Coordinates of C-alpha atoms in Angstrom, one line a residue:
Chain P
M818 CA 142.8 153.6 50.8
E819 CA 142.9 157.2 52.1
T820 CA 143.0 159.8 49.4
V821 CA 141.9 163.3 48.5
I822 CA 139.8 164.7 45.7
P823 CA 141.4 167.9 44.6
V824 CA 139.1 171.0 44.7
E825 CA 139.4 173.8 42.2
N826 CA 138.4 177.4 42.7
G827 CA 137.1 176.5 46.1
D828 CA 134.1 174.6 44.6
T829 CA 133.9 171.5 46.8
L830 CA 130.5 170.5 45.3
A831 CA 131.9 170.5 41.7
A832 CA 134.8 168.3 42.9
L833 CA 132.4 165.8 44.5
R834 CA 130.2 165.7 41.4
G835 CA 133.3 165.0 39.4
F836 CA 134.1 162.0 41.7
L837 CA 130.6 160.7 41.5
R838 CA 130.7 161.0 37.7
L839 CA 133.8 158.8 37.7
L840 CA 131.8 156.1 39.5
L841 CA 129.3 156.0 36.7
E842 CA 131.9 156.4 33.8
R843 CA 134.2 153.7 35.2
E844 CA 131.1 151.5 35.5
V845 CA 131.7 150.9 39.2
V846 CA 128.0 151.4 39.5
E847 CA 125.1 151.6 37.0
A848 CA 123.2 154.3 39.0
L849 CA 123.6 156.6 41.9
L850 CA 121.0 157.2 44.5
L851 CA 121.7 160.6 46.0
P852 CA 120.2 164.0 46.8
V853 CA 119.6 166.1 43.7
E854 CA 118.5 169.7 43.4
T855 CA 115.5 170.3 41.3
S856 CA 115.2 173.5 39.2
A857 CA 112.9 174.9 41.9
G858 CA 115.7 174.5 44.4
A859 CA 114.2 171.6 46.4
I860 CA 116.5 168.8 47.4
T861 CA 115.1 165.3 46.7
P862 CA 116.6 161.8 46.4
A863 CA 116.9 160.6 42.9
L864 CA 118.3 157.6 41.1
V865 CA 120.7 158.9 38.5
T866 CA 122.1 156.9 35.5
D867 CA 123.2 159.8 33.2
P868 CA 126.5 161.2 34.3
A869 CA 125.6 164.6 32.8
L870 CA 122.6 164.9 35.2
L871 CA 125.0 164.7 38.1
D872 CA 125.5 168.5 37.6
A873 CA 122.3 168.7 39.7
A874 CA 123.6 166.4 42.4
N875 CA 123.8 168.2 45.8
P876 CA 124.6 165.8 48.6
L877 CA 126.3 168.6 50.6
A878 CA 123.1 170.7 51.0
P879 CA 122.4 170.8 54.7
V880 CA 118.8 169.6 54.5
M881 CA 117.1 166.3 55.3
G882 CA 113.5 165.9 54.0
V883 CA 113.5 162.1 54.1
N884 CA 115.6 159.3 55.4
A885 CA 116.7 157.6 52.1
A886 CA 117.3 154.1 53.7
P887 CA 113.8 152.8 52.6
L888 CA 114.5 154.1 49.1
V889 CA 117.7 152.1 49.0
G890 CA 115.5 149.2 50.1
A891 CA 113.1 149.8 47.3
V892 CA 115.9 149.6 44.6
S893 CA 117.8 146.8 46.2
V894 CA 115.5 144.4 48.0
R895 CA 115.2 141.7 45.3
E896 CA 116.7 140.7 42.0
P897 CA 116.9 141.7 39.2
R898 CA 118.3 144.9 40.4
G899 CA 121.0 147.4 39.3
R900 CA 124.4 147.9 40.7
I901 CA 123.8 151.0 42.7
G902 CA 125.8 153.5 44.6
A903 CA 123.9 155.1 47.5
L904 CA 125.1 158.3 49.0
L905 CA 123.9 158.4 52.6
R906 CA 124.3 160.3 55.8
P907 CA 125.3 158.2 58.9
C908 CA 121.8 157.9 60.2
E909 CA 120.6 156.7 56.8
L910 CA 123.4 154.2 56.7
R911 CA 122.4 152.9 60.1
A912 CA 118.8 152.7 59.1
L913 CA 119.8 150.8 56.1
V914 CA 121.7 148.2 58.2
E915 CA 118.5 147.7 60.3
L916 CA 116.4 147.4 57.1
V917 CA 118.8 144.7 55.8
K918 CA 118.3 142.8 59.0
L919 CA 114.5 143.2 58.6
Q920 CA 114.8 141.9 55.1
Q921 CA 113.6 145.1 53.5
A922 CA 116.9 146.0 51.7
S923 CA 120.0 144.2 50.4
M924 CA 123.7 145.2 50.5
D925 CA 124.4 142.9 47.5
D926 CA 125.4 144.8 44.4
L927 CA 125.4 148.0 46.6
V928 CA 128.2 150.5 47.0
T929 CA 127.6 152.6 50.1
I930 CA 129.0 156.1 49.9
G931 CA 128.9 157.6 53.4
M932 CA 129.7 161.1 54.5
D933 CA 130.5 162.9 57.7
C934 CA 127.3 164.7 58.7
L935 CA 127.7 168.3 59.6
G936 CA 124.0 168.7 60.6
T937 CA 120.8 169.3 58.6
Y938 CA 117.9 171.7 58.6
D939 CA 114.2 170.9 58.2
V940 CA 112.9 171.3 54.7
T941 CA 110.8 174.4 55.7
D942 CA 113.9 176.1 57.2
Y943 CA 116.1 175.2 54.3
M944 CA 113.6 176.6 51.7
A945 CA 113.0 179.7 53.9
M946 CA 116.8 180.2 54.0
R947 CA 117.1 179.9 50.2
A948 CA 114.5 182.7 49.9
D949 CA 116.2 184.7 52.6
G950 CA 119.6 185.4 50.9
G951 CA 120.4 181.8 49.9
V952 CA 122.4 179.0 51.5
D953 CA 126.1 179.7 51.7
L954 CA 127.5 176.2 51.2
A955 CA 131.2 177.3 51.3
A956 CA 130.8 179.1 54.6
F957 CA 128.9 176.1 56.0
L958 CA 131.6 173.6 54.9
A959 CA 134.3 175.9 56.2
G960 CA 132.8 175.4 59.7
A961 CA 133.7 171.7 59.6
Q962 CA 137.4 172.5 59.6
D963 CA 137.6 173.2 63.3
G964 CA 134.5 171.5 64.7
L965 CA 130.8 171.5 64.3
P966 CA 129.4 174.1 61.9
Q967 CA 127.0 176.4 63.6
P968 CA 123.5 176.9 62.1
R969 CA 122.9 180.2 60.4
E970 CA 121.7 182.9 62.8
G971 CA 117.9 182.8 63.2
Y972 CA 117.8 179.1 62.2
A973 CA 118.4 175.9 64.0
F974 CA 119.4 172.4 62.9
R975 CA 116.9 169.7 63.3
D976 CA 116.5 168.6 66.9
A977 CA 117.8 165.1 66.1
C978 CA 120.9 166.6 64.5
S979 CA 121.7 169.0 67.3
M980 CA 122.0 166.0 69.7
C981 CA 123.5 163.5 67.2
E982 CA 126.8 161.9 68.2
N983 CA 126.9 159.4 65.4
I984 CA 128.4 161.8 62.8
C985 CA 130.8 159.6 60.9
P986 CA 129.8 157.0 58.2
D987 CA 131.1 153.9 59.9
G988 CA 131.3 150.9 57.6
A989 CA 130.7 152.7 54.3
D990 CA 132.5 151.4 51.2
I991 CA 133.5 155.0 50.4
A992 CA 133.6 157.6 53.2
L993 CA 133.7 161.3 52.5
E994 CA 135.5 162.8 55.5
L995 CA 134.5 166.4 55.8
F996 CA 135.5 167.0 59.4
G997 CA 138.9 168.7 60.0
A998 CA 139.5 169.3 56.3
D999 CA 140.0 172.5 54.4
L1000 CA 137.3 171.6 51.9
A1001 CA 138.0 174.6 49.7
T1002 CA 141.2 172.9 48.6
G1003 CA 140.5 169.2 48.9
L1004 CA 137.9 166.6 49.9
P1005 CA 139.5 163.7 51.8
L1006 CA 137.9 160.3 51.6
T1007 CA 138.6 156.6 52.4
V1008 CA 137.8 154.2 49.6
R1009 CA 137.8 150.4 49.8
D1010 CA 141.0 149.2 48.1
E1011 CA 139.4 147.3 45.2
L1012 CA 137.1 150.2 44.4
A1013 CA 140.0 152.7 44.6
E1014 CA 141.9 150.5 42.1
R1015 CA 139.0 150.4 39.7
L1016 CA 138.7 154.2 40.0
G1017 CA 142.4 154.6 39.3
M1018 CA 142.9 156.5 42.5
S1019 CA 146.2 156.7 44.3
P1020 CA 146.7 157.2 48.1
A1021 CA 147.1 160.8 49.4
Q1022 CA 147.2 162.1 52.9
A1023 CA 144.8 164.9 54.0
A1024 CA 147.0 167.9 54.3
N1025 CA 146.4 168.7 58.0
G1026 CA 145.5 165.3 59.5
R1027 CA 143.2 166.9 62.0
R1028 CA 140.1 164.9 61.4
A1029 CA 140.4 162.5 64.4
A1030 CA 140.8 165.4 66.9
V1031 CA 138.0 167.4 65.4
V1032 CA 135.7 164.4 65.4
R1033 CA 136.6 163.5 69.0
K1034 CA 135.7 167.0 70.2
A1035 CA 132.5 167.2 68.1
V1036 CA 131.3 163.8 69.5
E1037 CA 132.0 165.0 73.0
L1038 CA 130.0 168.2 72.5
R1039 CA 127.1 166.3 70.9
T1040 CA 127.1 163.6 73.5
A1041 CA 126.8 166.2 76.3
E1042 CA 124.0 167.8 74.4
R1043 CA 122.3 164.5 73.8
D1044 CA 122.6 163.5 77.5
A1045 CA 121.1 166.9 78.6
R1046 CA 118.1 166.6 76.2
L1047 CA 117.4 162.9 76.9
T1048 CA 117.7 163.4 80.7
Q1049 CA 115.2 166.2 80.4
M1050 CA 112.9 163.9 78.4
Q1051 CA 113.3 161.0 80.8
R1052 CA 112.3 163.4 83.6
R1053 CA 109.3 164.6 81.7
L1054 CA 108.2 161.0 80.9
A1055 CA 108.5 160.1 84.6
Q1056 CA 106.4 163.1 85.7
E1057 CA 103.8 163.4 82.9
G1058 CA 103.8 160.0 81.4
I1059 CA 103.8 159.4 77.7
E1060 CA 100.1 160.4 77.6
G1061 CA 101.1 163.8 78.9
V1062 CA 104.1 164.4 76.6
L1063 CA 102.1 163.3 73.5
A1064 CA 98.8 164.8 74.6
A1065 CA 98.6 167.1 71.6
C1066 CA 98.9 164.1 69.1
I1067 CA 96.4 164.4 66.2
R1068 CA 96.9 160.8 65.1
C1069 CA 97.9 161.7 61.5
H1070 CA 100.4 158.8 61.4
N1071 CA 103.1 161.1 59.9
C1072 CA 105.7 159.7 62.4
M1073 CA 105.0 156.2 61.2
V1074 CA 105.2 157.2 57.5
A1075 CA 108.4 159.2 58.0
C1076 CA 110.1 156.5 60.1
P1077 CA 112.7 154.7 57.9
I1078 CA 112.4 151.5 59.9
C1079 CA 108.6 151.2 60.2
Y1080 CA 108.1 149.0 57.2
C1081 CA 105.0 146.8 57.6
K1082 CA 103.0 146.9 54.3
T1083 CA 99.8 146.6 56.2
C1084 CA 100.1 148.5 59.5
L1085 CA 97.9 147.1 62.2
F1086 CA 96.7 150.7 62.8
R1087 CA 95.5 151.0 59.3
S1088 CA 93.8 147.6 59.2
P1089 CA 90.2 146.7 59.9
V1090 CA 91.2 145.8 63.5
F1091 CA 90.6 149.4 64.3
E1092 CA 87.4 149.9 62.4
H1093 CA 84.7 149.5 65.0
E1094 CA 80.9 149.2 65.1
P1095 CA 79.1 152.4 66.1
A1096 CA 77.9 150.7 69.2
Q1097 CA 81.5 149.9 70.3
Y1098 CA 82.3 153.6 70.5
M1099 CA 79.2 154.1 72.7
R1100 CA 80.4 151.3 75.0
W1101 CA 83.8 152.9 75.4
A1102 CA 82.4 156.4 76.0
S1103 CA 79.9 155.0 78.5
R1104 CA 82.6 153.1 80.4
K1105 CA 84.9 156.0 81.0
G1106 CA 82.4 158.8 80.6
A1107 CA 84.1 159.9 77.4
C1108 CA 86.5 158.5 74.9
R1109 CA 89.0 160.3 72.8
L1110 CA 88.4 160.1 69.0
P1111 CA 90.0 158.5 67.1
P1112 CA 90.6 156.1 70.0
D1113 CA 93.8 154.3 70.9
T1114 CA 96.2 157.1 70.4
M1115 CA 98.5 156.0 73.2
L1116 CA 98.2 152.4 72.0
F1117 CA 99.5 153.6 68.6
H1118 CA 102.5 155.2 70.1
L1119 CA 103.3 152.5 72.6
T1120 CA 102.9 149.8 69.9
R1121 CA 105.3 151.8 67.7
L1122 CA 107.7 152.1 70.6
N1123 CA 107.5 148.3 71.0
H1124 CA 108.0 147.6 67.3
M1125 CA 110.7 150.3 66.5
V1126 CA 112.6 151.4 69.6
L1127 CA 115.3 148.7 69.5
S1128 CA 116.1 149.6 65.9
C1129 CA 115.7 153.4 66.3
V1130 CA 118.8 155.1 64.8
G1131 CA 117.7 158.5 66.0
C1132 CA 117.4 160.2 62.6
G1133 CA 114.6 162.3 63.9
M1134 CA 112.4 162.2 60.8
C1135 CA 109.4 161.5 63.1
T1136 CA 109.9 164.8 64.8
S1137 CA 110.4 166.6 61.6
A1138 CA 107.2 165.2 60.2
C1139 CA 105.0 166.0 63.2
P1140 CA 102.5 168.8 62.5
A1141 CA 101.9 169.1 66.3
E1142 CA 105.6 169.6 66.8
L1143 CA 105.8 166.8 69.4
P1144 CA 109.2 165.5 70.5
V1145 CA 108.7 162.0 69.1
A1146 CA 112.3 161.3 68.3
R1147 CA 113.4 162.5 71.7
I1148 CA 111.0 160.0 73.3
F1149 CA 112.3 157.2 71.0
R1150 CA 115.9 158.0 71.8
A1151 CA 115.3 158.4 75.5
V1152 CA 113.4 155.1 75.7
G1153 CA 115.7 153.5 73.2
Q1154 CA 118.8 154.2 75.2
Q1155 CA 117.3 152.3 78.1
V1156 CA 115.9 149.3 76.2
Q1157 CA 118.8 149.0 73.8
A1158 CA 121.2 148.9 76.9
V1159 CA 119.2 145.9 78.3
F1160 CA 119.9 143.9 75.2
E1161 CA 123.4 145.4 74.6
Y1162 CA 122.2 146.2 71.1
V1163 CA 123.3 149.2 69.0
P1164 CA 121.0 149.7 66.1
G1165 CA 122.8 150.2 62.8
R1166 CA 126.2 148.9 64.1
S1167 CA 126.4 145.7 62.1
V1168 CA 124.4 143.5 59.8
E1169 CA 125.9 140.5 61.6
E1170 CA 124.3 141.4 65.0
P1171 CA 120.9 139.8 65.1
L1172 CA 117.8 141.9 66.0
P1173 CA 117.2 141.4 69.8
L1174 CA 113.7 140.2 69.3
V1175 CA 114.3 137.5 66.7
T1176 CA 117.0 135.8 68.6
F1177 CA 117.4 134.3 72.1
K1178 CA 119.7 132.3 74.4
E1179 CA 118.3 129.5 76.5
D1180 CA 120.4 130.6 79.5
E1181 CA 119.5 134.2 79.9
W1182 CA 117.2 136.0 82.3
S1183 CA 116.6 132.6 83.9
S1184 CA 115.0 134.0 87.0
V1185 CA 112.3 135.8 84.9
G1186 CA 108.9 133.9 85.1
E1187 CA 110.0 131.6 87.9
E1188 CA 109.0 133.9 90.8
Chain H
M1102 CA 82.7 151.0 92.0
T1103 CA 84.2 152.9 94.9
E1104 CA 87.9 152.8 95.9
F1105 CA 86.7 151.1 99.1
N1106 CA 85.6 147.8 97.5
F1107 CA 88.1 148.0 94.7
E1108 CA 88.5 144.6 93.0
P1109 CA 91.4 144.4 90.5
K1110 CA 90.7 143.1 87.0
I1111 CA 93.4 140.9 85.5
V1112 CA 93.6 139.9 81.9
A1113 CA 95.6 136.7 81.4
F1114 CA 97.1 135.4 78.2
L1115 CA 97.8 131.7 78.7
C1116 CA 99.4 129.3 76.4
N1117 CA 97.3 126.3 75.4
W1118 CA 99.8 123.6 76.3
C1119 CA 101.0 124.6 79.8
T1120 CA 99.5 127.4 81.7
Y1121 CA 95.9 127.1 80.4
T1122 CA 96.0 123.4 81.1
G1123 CA 97.4 124.3 84.6
A1124 CA 94.5 126.7 85.1
D1125 CA 92.2 123.9 84.1
L1126 CA 93.8 121.6 86.6
A1127 CA 93.4 124.2 89.3
G1128 CA 89.6 124.1 88.5
T1129 CA 89.2 120.3 88.3
S1130 CA 91.2 120.0 91.5
R1131 CA 88.8 122.5 93.1
I1132 CA 91.6 124.8 94.2
Q1133 CA 90.2 128.1 95.3
Y1134 CA 91.5 131.3 93.7
P1135 CA 90.2 134.8 93.2
P1136 CA 87.7 135.4 90.4
N1137 CA 89.5 138.5 89.3
V1138 CA 91.2 137.0 86.3
R1139 CA 89.8 136.9 82.7
I1140 CA 91.6 134.3 80.7
V1141 CA 92.4 134.4 77.0
R1142 CA 93.8 131.2 75.6
L1143 CA 96.5 131.4 73.0
M1144 CA 98.5 128.7 71.4
C1145 CA 101.8 129.9 72.7
S1146 CA 103.2 132.7 75.0
G1147 CA 105.4 133.5 71.9
S1148 CA 102.2 134.7 70.1
V1149 CA 101.6 137.4 72.6
D1150 CA 102.1 140.6 70.7
P1151 CA 102.9 143.6 73.0
T1152 CA 99.8 145.3 71.6
Y1153 CA 97.6 142.6 73.3
V1154 CA 99.1 143.5 76.6
L1155 CA 98.9 147.3 76.1
K1156 CA 95.3 147.4 74.9
P1157 CA 93.7 146.1 78.1
L1158 CA 96.1 148.2 80.3
L1159 CA 95.2 151.4 78.4
D1160 CA 91.5 150.5 78.6
G1161 CA 91.7 150.2 82.4
A1162 CA 92.6 146.6 83.3
D1163 CA 94.6 146.6 86.5
G1164 CA 97.1 144.0 85.5
V1165 CA 98.1 141.6 82.7
L1166 CA 99.4 138.1 83.3
I1167 CA 101.2 136.2 80.6
G1168 CA 101.6 132.5 81.2
G1169 CA 103.7 130.0 79.3
C1170 CA 105.6 126.8 79.6
H1171 CA 108.8 126.6 81.6
P1172 CA 112.0 127.2 79.6
G1173 CA 112.8 124.1 77.7
D1174 CA 109.2 122.9 77.7
C1175 CA 107.7 124.9 74.8
H1176 CA 105.5 122.9 72.6
Y1177 CA 106.9 124.9 69.7
Q1178 CA 110.5 124.6 71.0
S1179 CA 111.3 128.3 71.4
G1180 CA 108.1 130.3 71.7
N1181 CA 108.6 131.0 75.4
Y1182 CA 112.2 132.1 74.9
K1183 CA 111.1 134.7 72.4
A1184 CA 108.2 135.7 74.7
R1185 CA 110.7 136.3 77.5
R1186 CA 112.7 138.8 75.5
R1187 CA 109.6 140.5 74.1
I1188 CA 108.0 140.9 77.6
I1189 CA 111.3 142.1 79.0
A1190 CA 111.5 144.8 76.3
L1191 CA 107.8 145.7 76.8
K1192 CA 108.3 146.2 80.6
E1193 CA 111.4 148.3 80.0
I1194 CA 109.5 150.5 77.6
L1195 CA 106.6 150.8 80.1
K1196 CA 109.0 151.7 82.8
A1197 CA 110.7 154.3 80.6
V1198 CA 107.5 156.0 79.7
G1199 CA 106.3 156.4 83.2
F1200 CA 103.9 153.4 83.4
D1201 CA 104.0 151.0 86.4
E1202 CA 105.5 148.0 84.7
E1203 CA 104.8 145.8 87.8
R1204 CA 101.3 145.5 86.5
V1205 CA 102.6 143.1 83.9
W1206 CA 103.5 139.6 85.1
L1207 CA 105.2 136.9 83.1
R1208 CA 105.1 133.4 84.8
W1209 CA 106.0 130.0 83.7
I1210 CA 103.4 127.5 84.9
S1211 CA 103.2 124.0 83.6
A1212 CA 100.2 121.8 82.9
S1213 CA 100.7 120.0 86.2
E1214 CA 101.1 123.1 88.3
G1215 CA 97.4 123.9 89.1
A1216 CA 98.4 125.0 92.6
R1217 CA 101.1 127.4 91.2
F1218 CA 98.5 128.9 88.9
A1219 CA 96.1 129.5 91.8
E1220 CA 98.9 130.9 93.9
T1221 CA 100.0 133.3 91.1
V1222 CA 96.5 134.7 90.6
T1223 CA 96.0 135.1 94.4
Q1224 CA 99.4 136.8 94.7
M1225 CA 98.8 139.1 91.7
T1226 CA 95.3 140.0 92.9
E1227 CA 96.8 140.9 96.3
E1228 CA 99.6 143.0 94.8
L1229 CA 97.2 144.9 92.5
R1230 CA 94.8 145.5 95.4
K1231 CA 97.7 147.2 97.2
K1232 CA 98.6 149.3 94.2
G1233 CA 95.0 150.4 93.7
P1234 CA 93.2 151.0 90.4
N1235 CA 95.2 151.4 87.2
P1236 CA 95.4 155.2 86.7
M1237 CA 94.2 154.6 83.1
R1238 CA 91.0 153.3 84.4
R1239 CA 89.3 156.7 84.3
E1240 CA 91.6 158.3 81.8
W1241 CA 89.4 159.0 78.8
A1242 CA 92.1 160.7 76.8
V1243 CA 94.4 157.8 76.0

């Protein structure tokens, strides 16, 4: 059902909080997992059961410190669990779909609340902006009426956001539709019919009906930006190799920790497999004249590419987490584009579509191996 | 070792039931093939993790051969079908990151195909000799 949450005094956030409160009060869900603002001004995911504490909810803040999909996994993966509503950005929703297929999360008893993503800042930029005159949410939201909001002067959106063309929450039970709307007067949303009924909502049309056109234009712009950045990365990889592009890696494993899909409880690279005898290092150093320490940096990245790239949803948390400011996410998207195409797989599209490496057909690639 | 008498090193991961037995047959049948291959026996081509292929390549092996049963013949029903997808993905990734993916070969060789095993190793050795040493061979910083 398409409807609109009325906004009073131009306060979109208050209207959204009111709607979220309704979800708890009408017992549609027992808890909400969503971004909450701490008293110090940081935005962090929290699991909220007390409707009064939703006064601190701030899902519209343009910042992304973590991808919340693994957190949804943590609260949903096995019974007994609560009936939870999770408010997620499109890349978080897509990561959640991948985690469900990897059996690290469950959609049972879960209500997904998706929202159009207008772009996000890194935590450092967001906190700096707060100290530097504050974050003008109303002005930021106003930018969505005609297209893509521009980042504040002197600041940039996260690299992944600047080239993200998946800006709508496809498949969510409740979709907050920010693009094309005058958010100072009303917040349009699409709610699954049975949920709308339980919430006592009645259908209403967004006043201007411009969303489709605004989204189309935004996707076009972002797709062009994506293609430009990924083509540049593909060229770099061809010229320098991955060992060149990632030469400054300090092997902190931050990209692995920040990745919402990278889920192994015992990562190979943190296992005793990579604890060696002192003499082994000497053998390596002698063979090549020198060996980089810690060793196997490219093995780490190439293995991660092999494990993750087919499921990479391009959320860019790896780039945000990299202290060496390496373009990890661009590599994953550039490589992912090519590998995903081979398997005609779109990560995050559907829980029904099997992961390419856990399924097979007998009559495919039948010439491979027979040369 | 100078470039002049460069001899490629091949690491081969062979499945216990087909290709390893095929290699054994090549030996017992006294078929000659180049000594450039170092064989690792695994229970199934489906148990070849991409990391097994990447590690020798990054450490300077010139090529990696993965050998399994022909499609339909897997001892575990479907291991080789899964290996096929996994190796296709691996080679696409190598290609995309600027590594010569032609250094990785996947071949189906049955237990009765001793001659095919010998031919495959001969061919691969020749191809790698033409390519020259793996650029990672002297690259300490990987």
